[in-house]
Amino acid sequence: MHADTARSAIDTFISAFNASDDAYVTSLLSQALTSDVVFWGPLGRSEGIEAVERFVLDIRRHPAGSGTMVRCSGVDMPDEWARYQWVFTTPDDGPRLAGTDVVHLRRGLIDQMIIFAGDIASAG
């Protein structure tokens, strides 16, 4: 798979967090994800675009205000798997969260995603 295809799907997924209106979220996710996407998020495993949409809408309604999600790294893609880093920032120096996602692509769309948010605690 070509890295540009992965980058396009990933950036379209991220753009759903920053859509000008909630009504655009489903459309953007449908352009980035397969209908049967498997989503491993902070609250466990879920399936389908609707589950990812609920997650995105929850983030968009952050108590500190509507934030901005950006990809802050390149896309590293060995074969059909890709990883990238992201950061979510809320307005007025509010909470900031960063993480790394790992995604699997099928026919140019994300069909599996694993969300890693926050720093990994050091062993010791």
mmCIF file of C-alpha atoms in Angstrom:
data_model
loop_
_atom_site.group_PDB
_atom_site.id
_atom_site.type_symbol
_atom_site.label_atom_id
_atom_site.label_comp_id
_atom_site.label_asym_id
_atom_site.label_seq_id
_atom_site.Cartn_x
_atom_site.Cartn_y
_atom_site.Cartn_z
ATOM 1 C CA MET A 1 0.000 0.000 0.000
ATOM 2 C CA HIS A 2 1.196 3.490 -0.762
ATOM 3 C CA ALA A 3 2.006 5.808 2.162
ATOM 4 C CA ASP A 4 0.076 8.687 0.528
ATOM 5 C CA THR A 5 -3.108 6.601 0.695
ATOM 6 C CA ALA A 6 -2.537 5.924 4.392
ATOM 7 C CA ARG A 7 -1.760 9.591 5.081
ATOM 8 C CA SER A 8 -4.971 10.617 3.321
ATOM 9 C CA ALA A 9 -7.137 8.212 5.362
ATOM 10 C CA ILE A 10 -5.426 9.233 8.610
ATOM 11 C CA ASP A 11 -5.721 12.961 7.922
ATOM 12 C CA THR A 12 -9.386 12.576 6.970
ATOM 13 C CA PHE A 13 -10.000 10.705 10.238
ATOM 14 C CA ILE A 14 -8.262 13.477 12.210
ATOM 15 C CA SER A 15 -10.225 16.156 10.357
ATOM 16 C CA ALA A 16 -13.438 14.693 11.847
ATOM 17 C CA PHE A 17 -12.310 16.007 15.255
ATOM 18 C CA ASN A 18 -11.952 19.504 13.771
ATOM 19 C CA ALA A 19 -15.071 19.609 11.575
ATOM 20 C CA SER A 20 -16.937 22.898 11.596
ATOM 21 C CA ASP A 21 -20.147 21.097 12.604
ATOM 22 C CA ASP A 22 -21.047 17.721 14.151
ATOM 23 C CA ALA A 23 -23.052 16.955 11.008
ATOM 24 C CA TYR A 24 -19.815 16.556 9.007
ATOM 25 C CA VAL A 25 -18.258 14.007 11.362
ATOM 26 C CA THR A 26 -20.056 10.954 9.906
ATOM 27 C CA SER A 27 -19.223 11.945 6.345
ATOM 28 C CA LEU A 28 -15.543 12.409 7.128
ATOM 29 C CA LEU A 29 -15.340 9.128 9.030
ATOM 30 C CA SER A 30 -17.055 7.313 6.139
ATOM 31 C CA GLN A 31 -14.309 8.589 3.832
ATOM 32 C CA ALA A 32 -11.545 7.300 6.151
ATOM 33 C CA LEU A 33 -12.867 4.098 7.762
ATOM 34 C CA THR A 34 -14.378 0.826 6.637
ATOM 35 C CA SER A 35 -17.947 0.266 7.841
ATOM 36 C CA ASP A 36 -16.734 -2.639 10.011
ATOM 37 C CA VAL A 37 -13.751 -0.814 11.539
ATOM 38 C CA VAL A 38 -12.473 -2.296 14.809
ATOM 39 C CA PHE A 39 -11.598 0.473 17.259
ATOM 40 C CA TRP A 40 -9.437 -0.126 20.336
ATOM 41 C CA GLY A 41 -9.829 3.067 22.353
ATOM 42 C CA PRO A 42 -9.396 4.210 25.919
ATOM 43 C CA LEU A 43 -12.632 2.489 26.950
ATOM 44 C CA GLY A 44 -11.960 -0.827 25.216
ATOM 45 C CA ARG A 45 -12.901 -2.472 21.950
ATOM 46 C CA SER A 46 -15.784 -1.410 19.750
ATOM 47 C CA GLU A 47 -16.791 -1.928 16.132
ATOM 48 C CA GLY A 48 -18.265 0.160 13.355
ATOM 49 C CA ILE A 49 -18.178 3.760 12.259
ATOM 50 C CA GLU A 50 -20.939 4.624 14.752
ATOM 51 C CA ALA A 51 -18.701 3.628 17.678
ATOM 52 C CA VAL A 52 -15.844 5.762 16.352
ATOM 53 C CA GLU A 53 -18.292 8.602 15.742
ATOM 54 C CA ARG A 54 -19.425 8.501 19.400
ATOM 55 C CA PHE A 55 -15.773 8.679 20.487
ATOM 56 C CA VAL A 56 -15.049 11.632 18.184
ATOM 57 C CA LEU A 57 -18.191 13.500 19.286
ATOM 58 C CA ASP A 58 -17.298 12.942 22.955
ATOM 59 C CA ILE A 59 -13.854 14.458 22.362
ATOM 60 C CA ARG A 60 -15.426 17.371 20.440
ATOM 61 C CA ARG A 61 -17.559 18.073 23.534
ATOM 62 C CA HIS A 62 -14.585 18.202 25.911
ATOM 63 C CA PRO A 63 -15.516 20.075 29.133
ATOM 64 C CA ALA A 64 -12.646 22.536 28.566
ATOM 65 C CA GLY A 65 -14.114 23.470 25.190
ATOM 66 C CA SER A 66 -13.854 22.354 21.610
ATOM 67 C CA GLY A 67 -10.232 21.513 20.961
ATOM 68 C CA THR A 68 -8.011 20.905 17.985
ATOM 69 C CA MET A 69 -6.612 17.540 16.929
ATOM 70 C CA VAL A 70 -3.521 17.444 14.705
ATOM 71 C CA ARG A 71 -1.161 14.823 13.400
ATOM 72 C CA CYS A 72 2.238 15.925 14.726
ATOM 73 C CA SER A 73 4.467 13.350 13.050
ATOM 74 C CA GLY A 74 4.976 11.685 9.741
ATOM 75 C CA VAL A 75 3.205 8.460 8.904
ATOM 76 C CA ASP A 76 5.410 5.393 9.349
ATOM 77 C CA MET A 77 4.009 2.598 7.217
ATOM 78 C CA PRO A 78 5.480 -0.883 6.974
ATOM 79 C CA ASP A 79 3.173 -2.594 4.473
ATOM 80 C CA GLU A 80 -0.540 -2.324 5.447
ATOM 81 C CA TRP A 81 0.081 -1.031 8.998
ATOM 82 C CA ALA A 82 0.768 2.608 9.831
ATOM 83 C CA ARG A 83 1.522 4.612 12.945
ATOM 84 C CA TYR A 84 1.537 8.313 13.660
ATOM 85 C CA GLN A 85 1.526 10.688 16.595
ATOM 86 C CA TRP A 86 -1.169 13.217 17.386
ATOM 87 C CA VAL A 87 -1.894 15.984 19.844
ATOM 88 C CA PHE A 88 -5.234 17.331 21.072
ATOM 89 C CA THR A 89 -5.252 20.808 22.586
ATOM 90 C CA THR A 90 -8.171 22.619 24.192
ATOM 91 C CA PRO A 91 -8.648 26.411 24.072
ATOM 92 C CA ASP A 92 -7.011 28.929 26.401
ATOM 93 C CA ASP A 93 -4.117 26.696 27.433
ATOM 94 C CA GLY A 94 -6.557 24.047 28.643
ATOM 95 C CA PRO A 95 -5.773 20.338 28.864
ATOM 96 C CA ARG A 96 -3.486 18.870 26.236
ATOM 97 C CA LEU A 97 -3.299 15.200 25.370
ATOM 98 C CA ALA A 98 -0.880 13.474 23.028
ATOM 99 C CA GLY A 99 -0.584 9.935 21.801
ATOM 100 C CA THR A 100 0.236 7.455 19.088
ATOM 101 C CA ASP A 101 -2.227 5.565 16.923
ATOM 102 C CA VAL A 102 -1.576 2.357 15.025
ATOM 103 C CA VAL A 103 -3.906 1.662 12.116
ATOM 104 C CA HIS A 104 -4.392 -1.132 9.611
ATOM 105 C CA LEU A 105 -5.582 -0.277 6.126
ATOM 106 C CA ARG A 106 -7.665 -2.325 3.710
ATOM 107 C CA ARG A 107 -8.369 -1.014 0.214
ATOM 108 C CA GLY A 108 -7.199 2.467 1.235
ATOM 109 C CA LEU A 109 -9.440 2.732 4.316
ATOM 110 C CA ILE A 110 -8.700 2.192 7.997
ATOM 111 C CA ASP A 111 -10.217 -1.095 9.143
ATOM 112 C CA GLN A 112 -8.495 -1.360 12.544
ATOM 113 C CA MET A 113 -7.209 1.304 14.900
ATOM 114 C CA ILE A 114 -5.493 1.221 18.231
ATOM 115 C CA ILE A 115 -5.389 4.482 20.183
ATOM 116 C CA PHE A 116 -2.558 5.042 22.665
ATOM 117 C CA ALA A 117 -3.112 8.241 24.652
ATOM 118 C CA GLY A 118 -0.657 9.785 27.081
ATOM 119 C CA ASP A 119 2.853 8.851 28.035
ATOM 120 C CA ILE A 120 4.017 5.352 28.851
ATOM 121 C CA ALA A 121 4.944 5.114 32.522
ATOM 122 C CA SER A 122 8.583 4.318 33.050
ATOM 123 C CA ALA A 123 9.421 0.883 34.423
ATOM 124 C CA GLY A 124 10.957 0.809 37.759
#
